[in-house]
N, CA, C and O atoms as a Tinker XYZ file with bonds, in Angstrom:
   324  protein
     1  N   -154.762000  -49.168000  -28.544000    73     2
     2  CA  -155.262000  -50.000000  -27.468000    64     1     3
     3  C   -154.721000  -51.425000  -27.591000    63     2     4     5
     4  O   -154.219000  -52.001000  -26.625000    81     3
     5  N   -154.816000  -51.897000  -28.620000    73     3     6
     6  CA  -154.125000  -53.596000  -28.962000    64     5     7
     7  C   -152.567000  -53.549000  -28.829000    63     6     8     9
     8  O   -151.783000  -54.244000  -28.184000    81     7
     9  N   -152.356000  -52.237000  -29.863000    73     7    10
    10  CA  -150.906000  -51.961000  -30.017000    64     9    11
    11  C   -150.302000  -50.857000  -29.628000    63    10    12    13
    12  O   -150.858000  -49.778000  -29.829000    81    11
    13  N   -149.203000  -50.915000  -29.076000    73    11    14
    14  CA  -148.597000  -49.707000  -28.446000    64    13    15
    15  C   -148.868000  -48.280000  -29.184000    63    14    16    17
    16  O   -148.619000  -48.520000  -30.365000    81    15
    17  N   -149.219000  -47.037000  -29.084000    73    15    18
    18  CA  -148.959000  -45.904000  -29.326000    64    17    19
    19  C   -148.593000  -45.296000  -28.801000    63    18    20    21
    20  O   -147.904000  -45.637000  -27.839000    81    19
    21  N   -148.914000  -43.523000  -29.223000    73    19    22
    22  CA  -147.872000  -42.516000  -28.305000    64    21    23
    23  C   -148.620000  -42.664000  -27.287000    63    22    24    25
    24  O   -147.904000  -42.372000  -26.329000    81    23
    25  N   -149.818000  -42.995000  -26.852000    73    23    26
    26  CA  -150.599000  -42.453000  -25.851000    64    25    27
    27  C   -150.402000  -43.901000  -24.920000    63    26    28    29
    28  O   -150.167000  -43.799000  -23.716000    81    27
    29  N   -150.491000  -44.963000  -25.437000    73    27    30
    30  CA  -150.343000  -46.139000  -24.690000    64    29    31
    31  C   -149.280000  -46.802000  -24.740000    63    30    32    33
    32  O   -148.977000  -47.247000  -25.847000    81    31
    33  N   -148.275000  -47.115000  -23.450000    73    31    34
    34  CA  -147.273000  -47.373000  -23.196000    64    33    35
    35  C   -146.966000  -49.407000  -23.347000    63    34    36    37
    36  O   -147.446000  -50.410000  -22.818000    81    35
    37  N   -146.062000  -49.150000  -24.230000    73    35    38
    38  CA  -146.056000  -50.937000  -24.844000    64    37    39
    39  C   -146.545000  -52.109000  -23.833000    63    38    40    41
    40  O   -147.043000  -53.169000  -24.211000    81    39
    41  N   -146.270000  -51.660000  -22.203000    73    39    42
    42  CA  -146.184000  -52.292000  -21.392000    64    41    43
    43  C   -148.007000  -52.345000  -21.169000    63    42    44    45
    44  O   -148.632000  -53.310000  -20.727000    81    43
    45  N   -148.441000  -51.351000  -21.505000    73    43    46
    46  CA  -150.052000  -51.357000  -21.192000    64    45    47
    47  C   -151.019000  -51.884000  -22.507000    63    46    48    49
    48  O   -152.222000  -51.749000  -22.283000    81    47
    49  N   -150.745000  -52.344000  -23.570000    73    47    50
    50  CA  -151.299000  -52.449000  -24.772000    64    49    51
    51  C   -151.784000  -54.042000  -24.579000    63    50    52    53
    52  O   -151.140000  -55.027000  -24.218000    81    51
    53  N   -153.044000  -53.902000  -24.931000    73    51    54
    54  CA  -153.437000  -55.572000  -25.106000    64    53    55
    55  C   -152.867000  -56.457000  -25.443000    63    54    56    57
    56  O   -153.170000  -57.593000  -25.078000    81    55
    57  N   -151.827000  -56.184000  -26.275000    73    55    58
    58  CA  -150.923000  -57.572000  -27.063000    64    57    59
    59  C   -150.014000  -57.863000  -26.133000    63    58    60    61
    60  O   -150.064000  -58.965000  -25.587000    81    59
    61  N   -149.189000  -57.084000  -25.845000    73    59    62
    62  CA  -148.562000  -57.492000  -24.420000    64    61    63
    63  C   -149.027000  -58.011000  -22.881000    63    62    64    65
    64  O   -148.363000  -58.619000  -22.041000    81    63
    65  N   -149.907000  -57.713000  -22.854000    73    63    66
    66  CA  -150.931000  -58.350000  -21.768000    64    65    67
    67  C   -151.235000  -59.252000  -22.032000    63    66    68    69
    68  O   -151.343000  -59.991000  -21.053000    81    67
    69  N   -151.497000  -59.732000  -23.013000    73    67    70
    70  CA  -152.202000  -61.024000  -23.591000    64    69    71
    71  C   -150.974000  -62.023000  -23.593000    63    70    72    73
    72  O   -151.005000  -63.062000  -22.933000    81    71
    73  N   -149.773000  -61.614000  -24.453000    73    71    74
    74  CA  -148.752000  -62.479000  -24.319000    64    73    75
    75  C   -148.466000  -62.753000  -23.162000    63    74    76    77
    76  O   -148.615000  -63.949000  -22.910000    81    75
    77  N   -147.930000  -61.820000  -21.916000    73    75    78
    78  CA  -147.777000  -62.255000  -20.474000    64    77    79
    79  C   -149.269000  -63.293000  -19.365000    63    78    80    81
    80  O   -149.265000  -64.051000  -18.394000    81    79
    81  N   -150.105000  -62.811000  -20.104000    73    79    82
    82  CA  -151.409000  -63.981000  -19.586000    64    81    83
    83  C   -150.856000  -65.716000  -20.183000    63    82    84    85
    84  O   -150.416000  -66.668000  -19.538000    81    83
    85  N   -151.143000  -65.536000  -21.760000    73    83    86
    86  CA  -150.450000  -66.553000  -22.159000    64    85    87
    87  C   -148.773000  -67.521000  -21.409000    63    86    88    89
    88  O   -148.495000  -68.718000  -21.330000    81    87
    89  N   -148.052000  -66.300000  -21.013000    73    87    90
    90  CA  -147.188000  -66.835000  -20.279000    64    89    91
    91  C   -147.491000  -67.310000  -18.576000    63    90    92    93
    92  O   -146.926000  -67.939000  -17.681000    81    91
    93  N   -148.456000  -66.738000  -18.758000    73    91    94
    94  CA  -148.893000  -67.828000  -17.028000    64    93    95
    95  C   -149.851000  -68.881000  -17.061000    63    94    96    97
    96  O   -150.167000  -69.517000  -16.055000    81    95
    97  N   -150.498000  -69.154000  -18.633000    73    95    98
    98  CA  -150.555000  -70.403000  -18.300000    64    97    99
    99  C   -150.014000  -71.572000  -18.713000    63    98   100   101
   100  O   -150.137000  -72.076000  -19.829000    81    99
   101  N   -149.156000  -72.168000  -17.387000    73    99   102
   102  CA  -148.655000  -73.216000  -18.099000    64   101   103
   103  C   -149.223000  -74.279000  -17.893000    63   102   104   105
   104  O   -148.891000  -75.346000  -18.410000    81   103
   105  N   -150.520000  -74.053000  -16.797000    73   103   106
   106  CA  -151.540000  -75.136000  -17.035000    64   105   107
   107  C   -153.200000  -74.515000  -17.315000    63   106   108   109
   108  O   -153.688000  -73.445000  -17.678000    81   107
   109  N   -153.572000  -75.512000  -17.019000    73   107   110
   110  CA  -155.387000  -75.128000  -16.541000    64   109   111
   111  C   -155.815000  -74.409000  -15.655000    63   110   112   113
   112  O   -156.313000  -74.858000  -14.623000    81   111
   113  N   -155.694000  -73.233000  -15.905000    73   111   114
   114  CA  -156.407000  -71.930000  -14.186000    64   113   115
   115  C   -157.873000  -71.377000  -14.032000    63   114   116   117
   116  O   -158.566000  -71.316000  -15.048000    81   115
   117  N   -158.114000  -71.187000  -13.463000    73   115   118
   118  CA  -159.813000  -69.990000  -13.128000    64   117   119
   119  C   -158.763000  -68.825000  -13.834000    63   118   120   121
   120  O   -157.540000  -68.841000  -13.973000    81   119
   121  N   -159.697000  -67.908000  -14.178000    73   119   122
   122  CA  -159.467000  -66.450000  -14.330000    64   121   123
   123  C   -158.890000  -65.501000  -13.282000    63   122   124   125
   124  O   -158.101000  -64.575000  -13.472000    81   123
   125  N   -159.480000  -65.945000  -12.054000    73   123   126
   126  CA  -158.970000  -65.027000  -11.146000    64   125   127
   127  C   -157.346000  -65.450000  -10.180000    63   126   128   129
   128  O   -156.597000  -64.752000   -9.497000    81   127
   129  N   -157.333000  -67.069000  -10.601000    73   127   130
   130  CA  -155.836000  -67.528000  -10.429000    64   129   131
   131  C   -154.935000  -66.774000  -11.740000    63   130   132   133
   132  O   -154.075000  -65.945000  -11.440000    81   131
   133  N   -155.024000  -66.893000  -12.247000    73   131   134
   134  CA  -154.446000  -65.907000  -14.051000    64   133   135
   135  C   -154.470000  -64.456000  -13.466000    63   134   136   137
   136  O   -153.344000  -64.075000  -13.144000    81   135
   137  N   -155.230000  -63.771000  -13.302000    73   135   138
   138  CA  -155.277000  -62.621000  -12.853000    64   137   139
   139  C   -154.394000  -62.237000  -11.280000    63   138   140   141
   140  O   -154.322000  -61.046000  -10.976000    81   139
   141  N   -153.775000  -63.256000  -10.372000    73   139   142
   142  CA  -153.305000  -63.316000   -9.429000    64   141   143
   143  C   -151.840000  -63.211000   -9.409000    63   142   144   145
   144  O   -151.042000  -62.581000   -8.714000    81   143
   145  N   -151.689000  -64.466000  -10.916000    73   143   146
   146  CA  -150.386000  -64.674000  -11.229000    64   145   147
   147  C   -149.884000  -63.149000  -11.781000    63   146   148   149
   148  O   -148.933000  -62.569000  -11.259000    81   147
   149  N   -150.737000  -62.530000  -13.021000    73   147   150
   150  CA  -150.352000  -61.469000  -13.363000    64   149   151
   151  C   -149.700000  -60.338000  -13.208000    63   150   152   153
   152  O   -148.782000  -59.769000  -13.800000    81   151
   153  N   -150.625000  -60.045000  -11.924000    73   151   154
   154  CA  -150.594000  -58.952000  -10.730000    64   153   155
   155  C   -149.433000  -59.152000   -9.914000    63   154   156   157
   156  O   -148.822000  -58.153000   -9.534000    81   155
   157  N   -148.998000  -60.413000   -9.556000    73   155   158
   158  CA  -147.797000  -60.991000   -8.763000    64   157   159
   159  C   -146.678000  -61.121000   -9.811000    63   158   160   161
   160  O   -145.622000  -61.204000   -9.183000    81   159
   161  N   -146.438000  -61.177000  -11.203000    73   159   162
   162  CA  -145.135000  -60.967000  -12.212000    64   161   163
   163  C   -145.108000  -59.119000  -12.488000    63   162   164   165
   164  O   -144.042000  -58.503000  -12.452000    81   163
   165  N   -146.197000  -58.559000  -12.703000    73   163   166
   166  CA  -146.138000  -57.179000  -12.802000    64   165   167
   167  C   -145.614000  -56.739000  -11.534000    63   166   168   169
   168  O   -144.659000  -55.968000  -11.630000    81   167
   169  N   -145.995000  -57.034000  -10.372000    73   167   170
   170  CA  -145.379000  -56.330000   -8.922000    64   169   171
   171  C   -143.532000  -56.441000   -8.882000    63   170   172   173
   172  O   -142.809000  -55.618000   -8.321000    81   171
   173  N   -142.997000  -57.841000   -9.733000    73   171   174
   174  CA  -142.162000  -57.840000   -9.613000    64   173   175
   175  C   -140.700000  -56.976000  -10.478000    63   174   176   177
   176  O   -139.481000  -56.948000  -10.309000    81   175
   177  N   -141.512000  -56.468000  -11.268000    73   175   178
   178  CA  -140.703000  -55.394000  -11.950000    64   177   179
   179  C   -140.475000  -53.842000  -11.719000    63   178   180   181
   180  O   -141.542000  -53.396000  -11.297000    81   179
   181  N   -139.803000  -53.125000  -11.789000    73   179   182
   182  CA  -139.381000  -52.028000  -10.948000    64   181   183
   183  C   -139.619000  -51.043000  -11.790000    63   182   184   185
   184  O   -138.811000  -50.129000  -11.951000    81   183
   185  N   -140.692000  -51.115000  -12.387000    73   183   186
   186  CA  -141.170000  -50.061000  -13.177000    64   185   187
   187  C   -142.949000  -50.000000  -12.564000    63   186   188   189
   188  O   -143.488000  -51.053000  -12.227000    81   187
   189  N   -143.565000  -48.914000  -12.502000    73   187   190
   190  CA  -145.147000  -49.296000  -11.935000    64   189   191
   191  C   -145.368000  -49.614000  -13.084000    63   190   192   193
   192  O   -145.045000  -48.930000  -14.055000    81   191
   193  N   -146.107000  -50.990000  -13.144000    73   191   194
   194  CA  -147.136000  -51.276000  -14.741000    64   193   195
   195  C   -147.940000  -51.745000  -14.385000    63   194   196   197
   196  O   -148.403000  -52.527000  -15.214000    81   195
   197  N   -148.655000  -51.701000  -13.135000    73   195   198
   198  CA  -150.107000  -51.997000  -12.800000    64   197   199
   199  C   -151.115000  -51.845000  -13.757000    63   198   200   201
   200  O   -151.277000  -50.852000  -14.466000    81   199
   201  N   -151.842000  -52.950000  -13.751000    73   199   202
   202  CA  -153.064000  -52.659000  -14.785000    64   201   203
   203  C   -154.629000  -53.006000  -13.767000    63   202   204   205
   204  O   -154.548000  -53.531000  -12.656000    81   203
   205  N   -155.897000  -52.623000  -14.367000    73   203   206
   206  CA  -157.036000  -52.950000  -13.946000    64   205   207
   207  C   -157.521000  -54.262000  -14.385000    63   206   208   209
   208  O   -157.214000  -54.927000  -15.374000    81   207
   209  N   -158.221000  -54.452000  -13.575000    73   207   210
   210  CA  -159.355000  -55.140000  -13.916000    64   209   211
   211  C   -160.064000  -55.351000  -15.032000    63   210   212   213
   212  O   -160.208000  -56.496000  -15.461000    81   211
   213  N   -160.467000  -54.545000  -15.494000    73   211   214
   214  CA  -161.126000  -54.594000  -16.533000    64   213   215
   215  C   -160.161000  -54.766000  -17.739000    63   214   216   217
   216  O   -160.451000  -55.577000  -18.619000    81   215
   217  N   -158.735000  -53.842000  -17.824000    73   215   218
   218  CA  -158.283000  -54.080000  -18.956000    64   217   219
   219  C   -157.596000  -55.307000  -19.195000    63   218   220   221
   220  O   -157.396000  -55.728000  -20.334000    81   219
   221  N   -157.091000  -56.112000  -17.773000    73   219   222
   222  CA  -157.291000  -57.771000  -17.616000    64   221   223
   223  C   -158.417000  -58.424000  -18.498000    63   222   224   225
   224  O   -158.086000  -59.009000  -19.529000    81   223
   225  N   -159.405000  -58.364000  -18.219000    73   223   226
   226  CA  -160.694000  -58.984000  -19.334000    64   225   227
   227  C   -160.837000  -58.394000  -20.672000    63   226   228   229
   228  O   -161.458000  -59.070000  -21.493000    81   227
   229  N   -160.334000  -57.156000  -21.071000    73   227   230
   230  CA  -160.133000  -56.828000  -22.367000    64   229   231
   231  C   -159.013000  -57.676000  -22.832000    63   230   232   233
   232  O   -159.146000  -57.963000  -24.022000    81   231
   233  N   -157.951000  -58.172000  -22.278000    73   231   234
   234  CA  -156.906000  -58.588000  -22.901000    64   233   235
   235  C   -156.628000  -59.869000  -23.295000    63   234   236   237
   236  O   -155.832000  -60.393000  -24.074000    81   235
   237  N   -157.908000  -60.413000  -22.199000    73   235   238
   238  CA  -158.219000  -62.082000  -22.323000    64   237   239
   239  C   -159.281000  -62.150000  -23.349000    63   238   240   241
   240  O   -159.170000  -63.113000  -24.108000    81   239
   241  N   -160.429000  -61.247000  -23.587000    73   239   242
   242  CA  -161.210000  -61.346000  -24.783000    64   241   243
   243  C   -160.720000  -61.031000  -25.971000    63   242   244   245
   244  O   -161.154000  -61.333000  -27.083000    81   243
   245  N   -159.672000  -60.325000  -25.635000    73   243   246
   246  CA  -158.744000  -60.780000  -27.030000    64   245   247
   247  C   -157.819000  -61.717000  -27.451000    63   246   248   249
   248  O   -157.455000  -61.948000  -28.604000    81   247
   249  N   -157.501000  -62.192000  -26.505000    73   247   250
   250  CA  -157.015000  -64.199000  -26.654000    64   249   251
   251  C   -158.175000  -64.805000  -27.113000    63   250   252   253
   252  O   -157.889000  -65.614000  -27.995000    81   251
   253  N   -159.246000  -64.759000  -26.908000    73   251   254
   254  CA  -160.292000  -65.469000  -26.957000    64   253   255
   255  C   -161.078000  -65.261000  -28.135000    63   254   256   257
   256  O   -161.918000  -66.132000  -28.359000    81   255
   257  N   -160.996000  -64.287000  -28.955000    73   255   258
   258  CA  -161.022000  -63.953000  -30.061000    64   257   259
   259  C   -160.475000  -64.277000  -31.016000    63   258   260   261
   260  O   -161.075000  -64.518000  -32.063000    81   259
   261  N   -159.430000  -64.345000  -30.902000    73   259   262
   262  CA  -158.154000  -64.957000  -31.666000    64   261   263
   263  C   -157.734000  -66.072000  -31.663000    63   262   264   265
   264  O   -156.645000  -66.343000  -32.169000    81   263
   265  N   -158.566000  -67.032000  -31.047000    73   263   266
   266  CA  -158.599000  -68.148000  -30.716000    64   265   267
   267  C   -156.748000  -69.024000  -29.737000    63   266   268   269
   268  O   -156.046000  -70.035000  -29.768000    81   267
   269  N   -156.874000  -67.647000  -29.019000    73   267   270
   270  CA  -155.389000  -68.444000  -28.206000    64   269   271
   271  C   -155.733000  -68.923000  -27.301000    63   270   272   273
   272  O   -154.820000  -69.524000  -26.734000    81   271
   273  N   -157.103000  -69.006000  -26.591000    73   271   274
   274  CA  -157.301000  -68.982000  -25.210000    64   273   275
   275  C   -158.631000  -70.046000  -25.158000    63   274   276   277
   276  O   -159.601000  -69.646000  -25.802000    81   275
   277  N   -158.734000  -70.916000  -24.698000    73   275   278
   278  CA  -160.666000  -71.610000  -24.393000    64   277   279
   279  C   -160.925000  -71.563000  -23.314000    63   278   280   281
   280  O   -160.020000  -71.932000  -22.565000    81   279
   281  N   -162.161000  -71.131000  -22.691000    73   279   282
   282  CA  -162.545000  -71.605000  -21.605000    64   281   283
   283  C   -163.854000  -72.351000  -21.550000    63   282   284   285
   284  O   -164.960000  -72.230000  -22.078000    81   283
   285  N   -163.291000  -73.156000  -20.713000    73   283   286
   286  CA  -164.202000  -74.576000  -20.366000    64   285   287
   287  C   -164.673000  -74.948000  -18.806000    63   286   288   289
   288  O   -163.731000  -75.181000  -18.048000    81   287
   289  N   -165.411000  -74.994000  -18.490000    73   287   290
   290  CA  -165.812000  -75.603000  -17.076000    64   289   291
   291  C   -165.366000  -74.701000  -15.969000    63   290   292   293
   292  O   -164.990000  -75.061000  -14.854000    81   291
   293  N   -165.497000  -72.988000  -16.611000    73   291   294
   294  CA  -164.798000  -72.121000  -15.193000    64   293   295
   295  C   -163.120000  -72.418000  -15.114000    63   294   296   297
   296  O   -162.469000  -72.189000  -14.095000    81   295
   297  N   -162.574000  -72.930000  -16.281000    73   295   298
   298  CA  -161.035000  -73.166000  -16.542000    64   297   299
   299  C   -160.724000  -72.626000  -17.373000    63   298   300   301
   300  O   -161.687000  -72.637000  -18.138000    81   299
   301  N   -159.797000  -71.995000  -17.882000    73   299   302
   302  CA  -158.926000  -71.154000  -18.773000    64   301   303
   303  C   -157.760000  -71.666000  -19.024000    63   302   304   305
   304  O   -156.826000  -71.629000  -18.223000    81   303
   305  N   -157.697000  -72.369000  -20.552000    73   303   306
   306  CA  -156.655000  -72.923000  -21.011000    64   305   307
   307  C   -155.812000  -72.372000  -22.281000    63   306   308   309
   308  O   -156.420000  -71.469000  -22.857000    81   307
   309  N   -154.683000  -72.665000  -22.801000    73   307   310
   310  CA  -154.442000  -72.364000  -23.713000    64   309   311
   311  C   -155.055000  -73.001000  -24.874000    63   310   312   313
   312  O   -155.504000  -74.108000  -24.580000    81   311
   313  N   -155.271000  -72.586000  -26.420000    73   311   314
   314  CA  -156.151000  -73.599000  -27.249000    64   313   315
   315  C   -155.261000  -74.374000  -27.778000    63   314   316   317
   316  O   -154.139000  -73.875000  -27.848000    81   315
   317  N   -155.398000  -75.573000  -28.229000    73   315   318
   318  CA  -154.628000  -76.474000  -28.773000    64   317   319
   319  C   -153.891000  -76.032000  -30.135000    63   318   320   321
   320  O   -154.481000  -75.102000  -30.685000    81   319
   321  N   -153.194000  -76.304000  -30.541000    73   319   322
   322  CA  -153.019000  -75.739000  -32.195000    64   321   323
   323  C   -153.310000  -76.999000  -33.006000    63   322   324
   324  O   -153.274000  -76.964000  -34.236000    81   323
C-alpha cells in the first residue's frame, strides 16, 4: 500500500502519490485545490492512473505523519525543514 507491490501498481502506491502531492505544492493550497491539481497532472498522462478520493487522503495522512506536510488555517503547506 505505501510501496509498490505485485498487487499495487508503483503509480498507485502512497509514496508516489505523496511525492506528486508534494510536487503541487509550490505554495499554500486548501486540500481540495491539491486534489484538483492532482487529478489535472494525472489526466495528463496517457496511461489511466486515476486515483480516489479517499486514497488522496490516505496519501496526504501520510505526508502528515511523516512530518512533510502541515496544515494550518484550512491551508496545506509543505513543513519547513
Amino acid at each position: 500500500m505505501i510501496l509498490p507491490t505485485k498487487h499495487i501498481r508503483p503509480e498507485r502506491a502512497l509514496l508516489t502519490i505523496g511525492a506528486e502531492i508534494l510536487g503541487c505544492l509550490r505554495e499554500p493550497m486548501t486540500v481540495s485545490r491539491v486534489w484538483d491539481e492532482l487529478r489535472k497532472r494525472r489526466g495528463e498522462t496517457p496511461e489511466p492512473s486515476a486515483i480516489t478520493y479517499d486514497w488522496f487522503i490516505l496519501a496526504l495522512d501520510l505526508l502528515f505523519i511523516v512530518k512533510a506536510v502541515d496544515f494550518d488555517s484550512g491551508v496545506l503547506r509543505k513543513a519547513a525543514t
